[in-house]
CSV table of C-alpha atoms and ligand atoms in Angstrom, one decimal:
chain,number,residue,atom,x,y,z
A,256,UNK,CA,-43.9,-114.6,14.4
A,257,UNK,CA,-47.6,-113.9,14.5
A,258,UNK,CA,-49.8,-114.6,17.4
A,259,UNK,CA,-50.7,-118.3,17.9
A,260,UNK,CA,-54.3,-117.4,19.1
A,261,UNK,CA,-55.3,-115.0,16.4
A,262,UNK,CA,-52.4,-114.6,14.0
A,263,UNK,CA,-53.8,-116.5,11.0
A,264,UNK,CA,-54.2,-113.3,8.9
A,265,UNK,CA,-51.0,-111.7,10.2
A,266,UNK,CA,-47.6,-111.9,8.5
A,267,UNK,CA,-45.7,-110.1,11.2
A,268,UNK,CA,-45.8,-110.0,15.0
A,269,UNK,CA,-46.6,-107.0,17.1
A,270,UNK,CA,-44.2,-104.1,17.9
A,271,UNK,CA,-42.9,-104.2,21.4
A,272,UNK,CA,-44.9,-101.0,22.2
A,273,UNK,CA,-48.0,-102.6,20.8
A,274,UNK,CA,-47.5,-105.6,23.0
A,275,UNK,CA,-46.9,-103.3,26.0
A,276,UNK,CA,-50.1,-101.3,25.5
A,277,UNK,CA,-52.2,-104.4,24.7
A,278,UNK,CA,-51.2,-106.8,27.4
A,279,UNK,CA,-53.3,-107.1,30.5
A,280,UNK,CA,-51.7,-110.1,32.0
A,281,UNK,CA,-49.8,-107.9,34.5
A,282,UNK,CA,-53.0,-107.3,36.3
A,283,UNK,CA,-55.7,-109.7,35.0
A,284,UNK,CA,-53.8,-112.7,36.4
A,285,UNK,CA,-55.9,-112.0,39.4
A,286,UNK,CA,-58.8,-113.5,37.5
A,287,UNK,CA,-57.0,-116.9,37.1
A,288,UNK,CA,-59.3,-118.8,39.4
A,289,UNK,CA,-62.4,-117.3,37.9
A,290,UNK,CA,-61.1,-117.9,34.4
A,291,UNK,CA,-60.5,-121.6,35.2
A,292,UNK,CA,-63.9,-122.0,36.9
A,293,UNK,CA,-65.6,-120.4,33.8
A,294,UNK,CA,-63.7,-122.7,31.4
A,295,UNK,CA,-64.5,-125.8,33.4
A,296,UNK,CA,-68.2,-124.9,33.4
A,297,UNK,CA,-68.0,-124.2,29.7
A,298,UNK,CA,-66.2,-127.5,28.9
A,299,UNK,CA,-68.6,-129.5,31.0
A,300,UNK,CA,-71.6,-127.9,29.2
A,301,UNK,CA,-70.0,-128.5,25.7
A,302,UNK,CA,-69.7,-132.2,26.6
A,303,UNK,CA,-73.3,-132.4,28.0
A,304,UNK,CA,-74.6,-130.9,24.8
A,305,UNK,CA,-72.6,-133.2,22.6
A,306,UNK,CA,-70.5,-130.4,21.2
A,307,UNK,CA,-67.4,-132.0,22.7
A,308,UNK,CA,-66.6,-135.6,23.4
A,309,UNK,CA,-66.5,-136.7,27.0
A,310,UNK,CA,-62.9,-137.7,26.5
A,311,UNK,CA,-61.8,-134.2,25.4
A,312,UNK,CA,-63.9,-132.6,28.1
A,313,UNK,CA,-62.2,-134.8,30.7
A,314,UNK,CA,-58.7,-134.0,29.4
A,315,UNK,CA,-59.6,-130.2,29.5
A,316,UNK,CA,-60.9,-130.6,33.0
A,317,UNK,CA,-57.8,-132.3,34.3
A,318,UNK,CA,-55.5,-129.9,32.4
A,319,UNK,CA,-57.3,-126.9,33.9
A,320,UNK,CA,-57.0,-128.3,37.4
A,321,UNK,CA,-53.3,-128.8,36.8
A,322,UNK,CA,-53.0,-125.2,35.7
A,323,UNK,CA,-54.9,-124.0,38.8
A,324,UNK,CA,-52.5,-125.8,41.1
A,325,UNK,CA,-49.5,-124.5,39.1
A,326,UNK,CA,-50.8,-120.9,39.5
A,327,UNK,CA,-51.6,-121.4,43.2
A,328,UNK,CA,-48.1,-122.8,43.8
A,329,UNK,CA,-46.5,-119.8,42.0
A,330,UNK,CA,-45.1,-122.1,39.4
A,331,UNK,CA,-46.9,-120.7,36.4
A,332,UNK,CA,-45.0,-118.6,33.9
A,333,UNK,CA,-47.1,-115.7,32.7
A,334,UNK,CA,-46.3,-114.4,29.2
A,335,UNK,CA,-46.9,-110.9,28.0
A,336,UNK,CA,-46.9,-112.1,24.4
A,337,UNK,CA,-50.0,-114.0,25.3
A,338,UNK,CA,-51.7,-110.8,26.3
A,339,UNK,CA,-54.1,-111.8,29.0
A,340,UNK,CA,-55.1,-114.5,31.5
A,341,UNK,CA,-57.5,-116.2,29.1
A,342,UNK,CA,-54.8,-116.8,26.5
A,343,UNK,CA,-52.1,-117.6,29.0
A,344,UNK,CA,-54.3,-120.4,30.5
A,345,UNK,CA,-55.4,-121.7,27.1
A,346,UNK,CA,-51.8,-121.8,25.8
A,347,UNK,CA,-50.6,-123.7,28.8
A,348,UNK,CA,-53.5,-126.1,28.4
A,349,UNK,CA,-52.3,-126.8,24.9
A,350,UNK,CA,-48.9,-127.6,26.3
A,351,UNK,CA,-50.3,-130.0,28.8
A,352,UNK,CA,-53.1,-131.8,26.9
A,353,UNK,CA,-52.4,-131.0,23.2
A,354,UNK,CA,-55.1,-130.9,20.6
A,355,UNK,CA,-58.3,-131.0,22.7
A,356,UNK,CA,-57.2,-127.6,24.3
A,357,UNK,CA,-58.0,-126.0,20.9
A,358,UNK,CA,-61.6,-127.2,21.2
A,359,UNK,CA,-62.3,-125.4,24.5
A,360,UNK,CA,-63.0,-122.1,22.9
A,361,UNK,CA,-65.9,-123.5,20.8
A,362,UNK,CA,-69.0,-121.3,21.1
A,363,UNK,CA,-67.2,-118.8,23.3
A,364,UNK,CA,-65.2,-115.6,22.9
A,365,UNK,CA,-62.9,-113.7,25.1
A,366,UNK,CA,-65.6,-111.1,25.3
A,367,UNK,CA,-68.1,-113.3,27.2
A,368,UNK,CA,-65.2,-115.0,28.9
A,369,UNK,CA,-63.7,-111.8,30.4
A,370,UNK,CA,-67.2,-110.5,31.4
A,371,UNK,CA,-67.9,-113.7,33.2
A,372,UNK,CA,-64.5,-113.9,35.0
A,373,UNK,CA,-64.8,-110.3,36.1
A,374,UNK,CA,-68.3,-110.7,37.3
A,375,UNK,CA,-67.3,-113.7,39.4
A,376,UNK,CA,-64.5,-111.7,40.9
A,377,UNK,CA,-66.6,-108.6,41.7
A,378,UNK,CA,-69.2,-110.9,43.2
A,379,UNK,CA,-66.6,-112.4,45.5
A,380,UNK,CA,-65.7,-108.8,46.5
A,381,UNK,CA,-69.3,-108.0,47.3
A,382,UNK,CA,-69.4,-111.0,49.5
A,383,UNK,CA,-66.3,-109.9,51.2
A,384,UNK,CA,-67.7,-106.4,51.7
A,385,UNK,CA,-70.9,-107.9,53.1
A,386,UNK,CA,-68.8,-109.7,55.7
A,387,UNK,CA,-66.6,-106.7,56.4
A,388,UNK,CA,-69.5,-104.3,56.9
A,389,UNK,CA,-71.3,-106.9,59.1
A,390,UNK,CA,-68.2,-107.2,61.3
A,391,UNK,CA,-67.9,-103.4,61.5
A,392,UNK,CA,-71.6,-103.0,62.5
A,393,UNK,CA,-71.1,-105.7,65.2
A,394,UNK,CA,-68.1,-103.8,66.6
A,395,UNK,CA,-70.2,-100.6,66.7
A,396,UNK,CA,-73.0,-102.4,68.5
A,397,UNK,CA,-70.6,-103.4,71.2
A,398,UNK,CA,-69.5,-99.8,71.6
A,399,UNK,CA,-73.1,-98.5,71.6
A,400,UNK,CA,-74.3,-101.0,74.1
A,401,UNK,CA,-71.4,-100.2,76.5
A,402,UNK,CA,-72.1,-96.5,76.4
A,403,UNK,CA,-75.9,-96.4,75.6
A,404,UNK,CA,-76.3,-93.8,78.4
A,405,UNK,CA,-73.0,-92.0,78.3
A,406,UNK,CA,-73.5,-88.3,77.6
A,407,UNK,CA,-71.4,-86.4,75.1
A,408,UNK,CA,-71.8,-83.2,73.1
A,409,UNK,CA,-73.7,-83.5,69.9
A,410,UNK,CA,-72.5,-81.0,67.3
A,411,UNK,CA,-73.7,-79.0,64.3
A,412,UNK,CA,-71.2,-76.9,62.4
A,413,UNK,CA,-68.7,-78.7,64.8
A,414,UNK,CA,-70.1,-76.3,67.5
A,415,UNK,CA,-71.7,-77.7,70.6
A,416,UNK,CA,-75.4,-78.2,69.8
A,417,UNK,CA,-77.2,-80.5,72.2
A,418,UNK,CA,-76.1,-83.4,74.4
A,419,UNK,CA,-76.4,-86.8,72.9
A,420,UNK,CA,-75.4,-90.3,74.0
A,421,UNK,CA,-72.3,-92.2,72.9
A,422,UNK,CA,-74.6,-95.1,72.0
A,423,UNK,CA,-76.7,-92.8,69.8
A,424,UNK,CA,-73.6,-91.5,68.0
A,425,UNK,CA,-72.3,-95.1,67.4
A,426,UNK,CA,-75.7,-96.1,66.2
A,427,UNK,CA,-75.8,-93.3,63.6
A,428,UNK,CA,-72.9,-95.1,61.9
A,429,UNK,CA,-74.6,-98.4,62.3
A,430,UNK,CA,-77.5,-97.0,60.2
A,431,UNK,CA,-75.0,-95.7,57.6
A,432,UNK,CA,-73.0,-98.9,57.3
A,433,UNK,CA,-76.3,-100.8,57.4
A,434,UNK,CA,-77.5,-99.0,54.3
A,435,UNK,CA,-74.1,-99.7,52.6
A,436,UNK,CA,-74.8,-103.4,53.4
A,437,UNK,CA,-78.2,-103.1,51.8
A,438,UNK,CA,-76.6,-101.6,48.7
A,439,UNK,CA,-74.0,-104.4,48.5
A,440,UNK,CA,-76.8,-107.0,48.6
A,441,UNK,CA,-78.8,-105.1,46.0
A,442,UNK,CA,-75.8,-104.8,43.7
A,443,UNK,CA,-75.1,-108.6,44.0
A,444,UNK,CA,-78.7,-109.5,43.2
A,445,UNK,CA,-78.7,-107.3,40.1
A,446,UNK,CA,-75.4,-108.3,38.7
A,447,UNK,CA,-75.8,-112.1,39.2
A,448,UNK,CA,-76.6,-113.0,35.5
A,449,UNK,CA,-74.2,-115.0,33.5
A,450,UNK,CA,-72.6,-113.5,30.3
A,451,UNK,CA,-71.1,-116.8,29.4
A,452,UNK,CA,-72.5,-118.0,26.0
A,453,UNK,CA,-73.0,-114.5,24.7
A,454,UNK,CA,-69.9,-115.3,22.7
A,455,UNK,CA,-68.3,-112.4,20.8
A,456,UNK,CA,-71.5,-110.4,20.7
A,457,UNK,CA,-74.3,-112.2,18.8
A,458,UNK,CA,-74.5,-115.6,20.6
A,459,UNK,CA,-73.5,-118.8,18.8
A,460,UNK,CA,-74.9,-121.3,16.3
A,461,UNK,CA,-73.7,-124.2,18.5
A,462,UNK,CA,-76.5,-125.8,20.6
A,463,UNK,CA,-75.0,-124.6,23.9
A,464,UNK,CA,-76.9,-124.6,27.2
A,465,UNK,CA,-76.5,-121.3,28.9
A,466,UNK,CA,-78.7,-122.2,31.9
A,467,UNK,CA,-76.2,-125.0,32.7
A,468,UNK,CA,-73.1,-122.8,32.8
A,469,UNK,CA,-75.0,-120.1,34.6
A,470,UNK,CA,-76.0,-122.6,37.3
A,471,UNK,CA,-72.6,-124.1,37.6
A,472,UNK,CA,-71.1,-120.7,38.2
A,473,UNK,CA,-73.7,-119.7,40.8
A,474,UNK,CA,-75.5,-117.2,38.6
A,475,UNK,CA,-79.2,-116.8,39.0
A,476,UNK,CA,-79.8,-117.0,35.2
A,477,UNK,CA,-78.1,-116.3,31.9
A,478,UNK,CA,-78.0,-112.6,30.8
A,479,UNK,CA,-80.9,-112.1,28.3
A,480,UNK,CA,-79.1,-110.1,25.6
A,481,UNK,CA,-75.8,-111.1,24.2
A,482,UNK,CA,-74.8,-107.6,23.1
A,483,UNK,CA,-75.5,-106.2,26.5
A,484,UNK,CA,-73.8,-109.1,28.2
A,485,UNK,CA,-70.4,-108.5,26.6
A,486,UNK,CA,-70.5,-104.7,26.4
A,487,UNK,CA,-71.7,-103.4,29.8
A,488,UNK,CA,-69.7,-102.9,32.9
A,489,UNK,CA,-72.4,-101.4,35.0
A,490,UNK,CA,-71.9,-104.2,37.6
A,491,UNK,CA,-68.4,-102.9,38.1
A,492,UNK,CA,-69.6,-99.3,38.2
A,493,UNK,CA,-72.3,-100.2,40.7
A,494,UNK,CA,-69.6,-101.9,42.8
A,495,UNK,CA,-67.5,-98.8,42.7
A,496,UNK,CA,-70.5,-96.6,43.4
A,497,UNK,CA,-71.4,-98.7,46.5
A,498,UNK,CA,-67.8,-98.7,47.5
A,499,UNK,CA,-67.6,-94.9,47.1
A,500,UNK,CA,-70.5,-94.3,49.3
A,501,UNK,CA,-69.3,-96.7,51.9
A,502,UNK,CA,-65.8,-95.2,51.7
A,503,UNK,CA,-67.3,-91.7,52.2
A,504,UNK,CA,-69.0,-93.0,55.4
A,505,UNK,CA,-65.7,-94.5,56.6
A,506,UNK,CA,-64.0,-91.2,55.9
A,507,UNK,CA,-66.4,-89.2,58.0
A,508,UNK,CA,-66.1,-91.6,60.9
A,509,UNK,CA,-62.4,-91.6,60.5
A,510,UNK,CA,-62.3,-87.8,60.6
A,511,UNK,CA,-64.3,-87.9,63.9
A,512,UNK,CA,-61.8,-90.4,65.4
A,513,UNK,CA,-58.9,-88.2,64.4
A,514,UNK,CA,-60.6,-85.2,66.1
A,515,UNK,CA,-61.8,-87.2,69.1
A,516,UNK,CA,-58.4,-88.8,69.8
A,517,UNK,CA,-56.6,-85.4,70.0
A,518,UNK,CA,-55.4,-84.0,73.3
A,519,UNK,CA,-57.9,-81.1,72.9
A,520,UNK,CA,-60.9,-83.5,72.8
A,521,UNK,CA,-59.8,-86.7,74.6
A,522,UNK,CA,-63.1,-88.4,73.7
A,523,UNK,CA,-61.5,-91.6,72.7
A,524,UNK,CA,-58.3,-93.5,73.3
A,525,UNK,CA,-57.1,-95.5,70.3
A,526,UNK,CA,-55.3,-98.7,71.1
A,527,UNK,CA,-51.5,-99.0,70.5
A,528,UNK,CA,-52.3,-101.6,68.0
A,529,UNK,CA,-54.0,-99.1,65.8
A,530,UNK,CA,-51.7,-96.1,66.4
A,531,UNK,CA,-48.2,-95.1,65.3
A,532,UNK,CA,-45.4,-93.0,66.8
A,533,UNK,CA,-43.3,-90.1,65.6
A,534,UNK,CA,-39.6,-90.6,64.7
A,535,UNK,CA,-38.7,-87.2,66.3
A,536,UNK,CA,-41.4,-86.3,68.9
A,537,UNK,CA,-41.3,-89.0,71.6
A,538,UNK,CA,-44.7,-88.1,73.0
A,539,UNK,CA,-46.7,-88.7,69.8
A,540,UNK,CA,-49.4,-91.3,69.3
A,541,UNK,CA,-50.9,-90.7,65.9
A,542,UNK,CA,-54.2,-92.0,64.5
A,543,UNK,CA,-52.6,-93.0,61.2
A,544,UNK,CA,-55.1,-95.8,60.5
A,545,UNK,CA,-58.0,-93.3,60.8
A,546,UNK,CA,-56.2,-90.8,58.6
A,547,UNK,CA,-55.5,-93.4,55.9
A,548,UNK,CA,-59.1,-94.6,56.1
A,549,UNK,CA,-60.2,-91.0,55.7
A,550,UNK,CA,-58.0,-90.8,52.6
A,551,UNK,CA,-59.2,-94.0,50.9
A,552,UNK,CA,-62.3,-92.4,49.4
A,553,UNK,CA,-59.8,-90.5,47.1
A,554,UNK,CA,-58.7,-93.5,45.2
A,555,UNK,CA,-62.0,-95.3,45.4
A,556,UNK,CA,-64.0,-92.4,44.1
A,557,UNK,CA,-61.3,-91.8,41.6
A,558,UNK,CA,-61.7,-95.4,40.3
A,559,UNK,CA,-65.5,-94.7,40.0
A,560,UNK,CA,-64.9,-91.6,38.0
A,561,UNK,CA,-62.2,-93.2,35.9
A,562,UNK,CA,-64.3,-96.2,34.8
A,563,UNK,CA,-67.4,-94.1,34.3
A,564,UNK,CA,-65.4,-92.0,31.9
A,565,UNK,CA,-63.9,-95.0,30.1
A,566,UNK,CA,-67.4,-96.4,29.5
A,567,UNK,CA,-69.2,-93.2,28.4
A,568,UNK,CA,-69.5,-93.0,24.7
A,569,UNK,CA,-68.4,-96.5,23.9
A,570,UNK,CA,-70.5,-98.0,21.0
A,571,UNK,CA,-71.9,-101.5,21.4
A,572,UNK,CA,-70.5,-104.1,21.8
A,573,UNK,CA,-67.1,-104.9,23.2
A,574,UNK,CA,-64.2,-102.3,22.8
A,575,UNK,CA,-60.7,-102.8,24.1
A,576,UNK,CA,-61.2,-99.7,26.2
A,577,UNK,CA,-63.0,-102.0,28.6
A,578,UNK,CA,-59.8,-103.8,29.5
A,579,UNK,CA,-59.1,-100.6,31.6
A,580,UNK,CA,-61.9,-101.7,34.0
A,581,UNK,CA,-59.9,-104.1,36.0
A,582,UNK,CA,-57.1,-102.1,37.6
A,583,UNK,CA,-59.5,-99.5,38.9
A,584,UNK,CA,-61.8,-102.1,40.4
A,585,UNK,CA,-58.9,-104.2,41.9
A,586,UNK,CA,-57.4,-101.1,43.5
A,587,UNK,CA,-60.8,-99.9,44.9
A,588,UNK,CA,-61.7,-103.3,46.2
A,589,UNK,CA,-58.4,-103.9,47.9
A,590,UNK,CA,-58.5,-100.5,49.6
A,591,UNK,CA,-62.2,-100.7,50.6
A,592,UNK,CA,-61.7,-104.1,52.2
A,593,UNK,CA,-58.6,-102.8,54.0
A,594,UNK,CA,-60.4,-99.7,55.2
A,595,UNK,CA,-63.3,-101.8,56.5
A,596,UNK,CA,-61.0,-104.2,58.4
A,597,UNK,CA,-58.9,-101.4,59.8
A,598,UNK,CA,-62.0,-99.5,61.0
A,599,UNK,CA,-63.5,-102.6,62.6
A,600,UNK,CA,-60.2,-103.2,64.4
A,601,UNK,CA,-60.0,-99.6,65.6
A,602,UNK,CA,-63.6,-99.6,66.8
A,603,UNK,CA,-63.2,-102.9,68.6
A,604,UNK,CA,-60.0,-101.7,70.4
A,605,UNK,CA,-60.9,-98.1,71.1
A,606,UNK,CA,-62.1,-96.9,74.5
A,607,UNK,CA,-64.4,-94.0,75.0
A,608,UNK,CA,-63.4,-91.7,77.8
A,609,UNK,CA,-66.6,-91.4,79.7
A,610,UNK,CA,-65.5,-88.5,81.9
A,611,UNK,CA,-64.1,-86.3,79.1
A,612,UNK,CA,-67.3,-87.0,77.1
A,613,UNK,CA,-69.5,-86.0,80.1
A,614,UNK,CA,-67.4,-82.9,80.9
A,615,UNK,CA,-67.6,-81.7,77.2
A,616,UNK,CA,-71.4,-82.5,77.1
A,617,UNK,CA,-72.0,-80.0,79.9
A,618,UNK,CA,-70.0,-77.2,78.4
A,619,UNK,CA,-70.8,-74.8,75.6
A,620,UNK,CA,-74.4,-74.1,76.9
A,621,UNK,CA,-75.5,-77.4,75.5
A,622,UNK,CA,-78.8,-77.4,77.4
A,623,UNK,CA,-79.9,-74.0,76.1
A,624,UNK,CA,-82.6,-75.7,74.0
A,625,UNK,CA,-83.9,-77.5,77.1
A,626,UNK,CA,-84.1,-74.2,78.9
A,627,UNK,CA,-86.0,-72.6,76.0
A,628,UNK,CA,-88.3,-75.7,75.9
A,629,UNK,CA,-89.0,-75.3,79.6
A,630,UNK,CA,-90.0,-71.6,79.1
A,631,UNK,CA,-92.5,-72.8,76.5
A,632,UNK,CA,-93.8,-75.8,78.5
A,633,UNK,CA,-94.0,-74.2,82.0
A,634,UNK,CA,-94.4,-70.5,81.4
A,635,UNK,CA,-96.3,-70.8,78.1
A,636,UNK,CA,-94.0,-68.5,76.2
A,637,UNK,CA,-94.1,-68.7,72.4
A,638,UNK,CA,-90.9,-70.6,71.3
A,639,UNK,CA,-89.5,-67.5,69.5
A,640,UNK,CA,-89.7,-65.5,72.7
A,641,UNK,CA,-88.3,-68.4,74.8
A,642,UNK,CA,-85.4,-68.6,72.3
A,643,UNK,CA,-84.7,-64.9,72.8
A,644,UNK,CA,-84.8,-65.1,76.6
A,645,UNK,CA,-82.5,-68.1,76.6
A,646,UNK,CA,-80.1,-66.3,74.3
A,647,UNK,CA,-79.9,-63.4,76.7
A,648,UNK,CA,-79.2,-65.9,79.6
A,649,UNK,CA,-76.5,-67.5,77.4
A,650,UNK,CA,-74.9,-64.1,76.9
A,651,UNK,CA,-75.1,-63.3,80.6
A,652,UNK,CA,-73.4,-66.6,81.5
A,653,UNK,CA,-70.8,-66.1,78.8
A,654,UNK,CA,-70.0,-62.6,80.3
A,655,UNK,CA,-69.6,-64.3,83.7
A,656,UNK,CA,-67.4,-67.0,82.3
A,657,UNK,CA,-69.8,-69.7,83.6
A,658,UNK,CA,-72.3,-72.2,82.2
A,659,UNK,CA,-76.1,-72.0,82.4
A,660,UNK,CA,-76.5,-74.1,85.5
A,661,UNK,CA,-74.1,-71.8,87.4
A,662,UNK,CA,-76.3,-68.8,87.0
A,663,UNK,CA,-78.3,-67.9,90.2
A,664,UNK,CA,-82.1,-67.7,90.3
A,665,UNK,CA,-81.7,-63.9,90.6
A,666,UNK,CA,-79.7,-63.9,87.3
A,667,UNK,CA,-82.5,-65.8,85.7
A,668,UNK,CA,-85.3,-63.6,86.9
A,669,UNK,CA,-83.4,-60.5,85.9
A,670,UNK,CA,-83.9,-61.7,82.3
A,671,UNK,CA,-87.5,-63.1,82.8
A,672,UNK,CA,-89.4,-62.5,86.0
A,673,UNK,CA,-91.5,-65.7,85.6
A,674,UNK,CA,-88.6,-68.1,85.9
A,675,UNK,CA,-88.6,-70.3,89.0
A,676,UNK,CA,-86.1,-72.6,90.7
A,677,UNK,CA,-87.6,-75.7,88.9
A,678,UNK,CA,-85.7,-74.5,85.7
A,679,UNK,CA,-82.5,-75.9,87.1
A,680,UNK,CA,-83.9,-79.4,86.8
A,681,UNK,CA,-83.7,-79.2,83.0
A,682,UNK,CA,-80.2,-77.8,82.8
A,683,UNK,CA,-78.4,-81.0,83.5
A,684,UNK,CA,-77.2,-83.1,80.5
A,685,UNK,CA,-78.6,-86.4,81.8
A,686,UNK,CA,-82.0,-84.9,82.1
A,687,UNK,CA,-81.5,-83.5,78.6
A,688,UNK,CA,-80.8,-86.8,76.9
A,689,UNK,CA,-83.3,-88.7,79.0
A,690,UNK,CA,-86.0,-86.4,77.8
A,691,UNK,CA,-85.4,-86.9,74.1
A,692,UNK,CA,-87.6,-90.0,73.9
A,693,UNK,CA,-89.1,-89.4,70.5
A,694,UNK,CA,-88.6,-92.3,68.1
A,695,UNK,CA,-85.0,-92.3,66.9
A,696,UNK,CA,-84.0,-89.8,69.6
A,697,UNK,CA,-81.0,-89.8,71.8
A,698,UNK,CA,-82.6,-91.1,75.0
A,699,UNK,CA,-80.9,-94.2,76.2
A,700,UNK,CA,-84.2,-96.2,76.1
A,701,UNK,CA,-84.5,-95.3,72.4
A,702,UNK,CA,-80.8,-96.2,71.7
A,703,UNK,CA,-81.3,-99.6,73.4
A,704,UNK,CA,-84.4,-100.2,71.2
A,705,UNK,CA,-82.3,-99.6,68.1
A,706,UNK,CA,-79.4,-101.8,69.3
A,707,UNK,CA,-81.9,-104.6,69.9
A,708,UNK,CA,-83.4,-104.1,66.4
A,709,UNK,CA,-80.0,-104.3,64.8
A,710,UNK,CA,-79.0,-107.4,66.7
A,711,UNK,CA,-82.2,-109.0,65.4
A,712,UNK,CA,-81.4,-107.9,61.8
A,713,UNK,CA,-78.0,-109.4,62.0
A,714,UNK,CA,-79.4,-112.6,63.6
B,65,LIG,N1,-58.0,-108.8,28.1
B,65,LIG,C1,-59.3,-108.4,27.5
B,65,LIG,C2,-60.1,-107.5,28.5
B,65,LIG,O1,-59.7,-107.5,29.6
B,65,LIG,C3,-60.1,-109.7,27.2
B,65,LIG,C4,-61.1,-109.5,26.1
B,65,LIG,C5,-60.4,-109.3,24.8
B,65,LIG,N2,-61.3,-109.4,23.8
B,65,LIG,C6,-61.0,-109.1,22.5
B,65,LIG,N3,-61.8,-109.2,21.6
B,65,LIG,N4,-59.8,-108.5,22.3
B,65,LIG,O2,-61.0,-106.9,28.1
């Protein structure tokens, strides 16, 4: 038996394999609420413009509400033969209200319908990401404020570089997630144009009102070109691009948490709530959440590459290839939201080990740059010479198995005769971080300025 939605010119129904490759209902049922919202807006507009009678529009409205509650209650039977969510809903509407159901699709195509549904879904996810990123930033601000003046080693090449503050390190991630938040908001603004009414590709001869449906669905305006409206998925790609960058940031932070929570570092203690044990090694407390967050970039960026590849080379307007957009975006969205929530929970719960951070901050000749700067400032040495002198002192300390502040004044003057006892004032880590007062620097006063700025931004 041929398809009841489009089977007029067909004598035979599809092969089972055809049905299997064609159907999207297995995943696009997630668009049910958006599909029904879009149909309600479309039906109301058809009535307002006189294309549909008020009586039919009312029957459609009530039928759609019934279907929505059936779906929400898990009582709806989805059919693969009906391909996708759009035809599943419409077929059920016909069962419930009869003939008027067949009038709903006037001036509309599944092409503008699916673009509208999917945009509404992606828009919700951008709003969820907005909330998730905001909550994560707030959790980081709490950490930063508590340890605005706690010293820790700052690294380059994962080798001790210069002392920084815990607050400064936390605030570095606030900046990154803050830019992710900005990208989320930009993407939302750009994508918020309604495809509905573009119909199959060319628009429609019915006197529809696209402003009305756009407004009813919370879009800023109707999309200005019907070909573009049904055939681009750049809104989904931008979502995946933003998600990929954000997942990359999450992954870097997660990596730091994995390193920091190791027995060798002991910079942070993760809570029991965000750790797991080993089935054989009784002592283990593993940072699995951090590891999984670190890994999520794999599938999210994979989705980005997959959909980009699906879209490249597609001629205008709609091609069925585009049905492959949804699973990628669903999976990426689910995992991005999960990673954001898990990271927020981990950050809220974790405690920084102030003593371990301080001990590590003072090791590894972390104040060597301060010593070189002192030679420049006080003795007037050119920086290159000061760098060399300090390097010799580091080598001397290393051969003694001690740190720079443990060298005697005689050791110092043996390398450069001009060095005086005042040099020891700059070899402490607190002095080091307190001195870095340039805008955006690690000095606690600078860190507190940035915390205050972010609190104001978040309101
Ligand atoms: N399930 C389809 C999709 O996800 C809906 C649009 C189908 N349109 C069409 N002309 N076959 O893209």
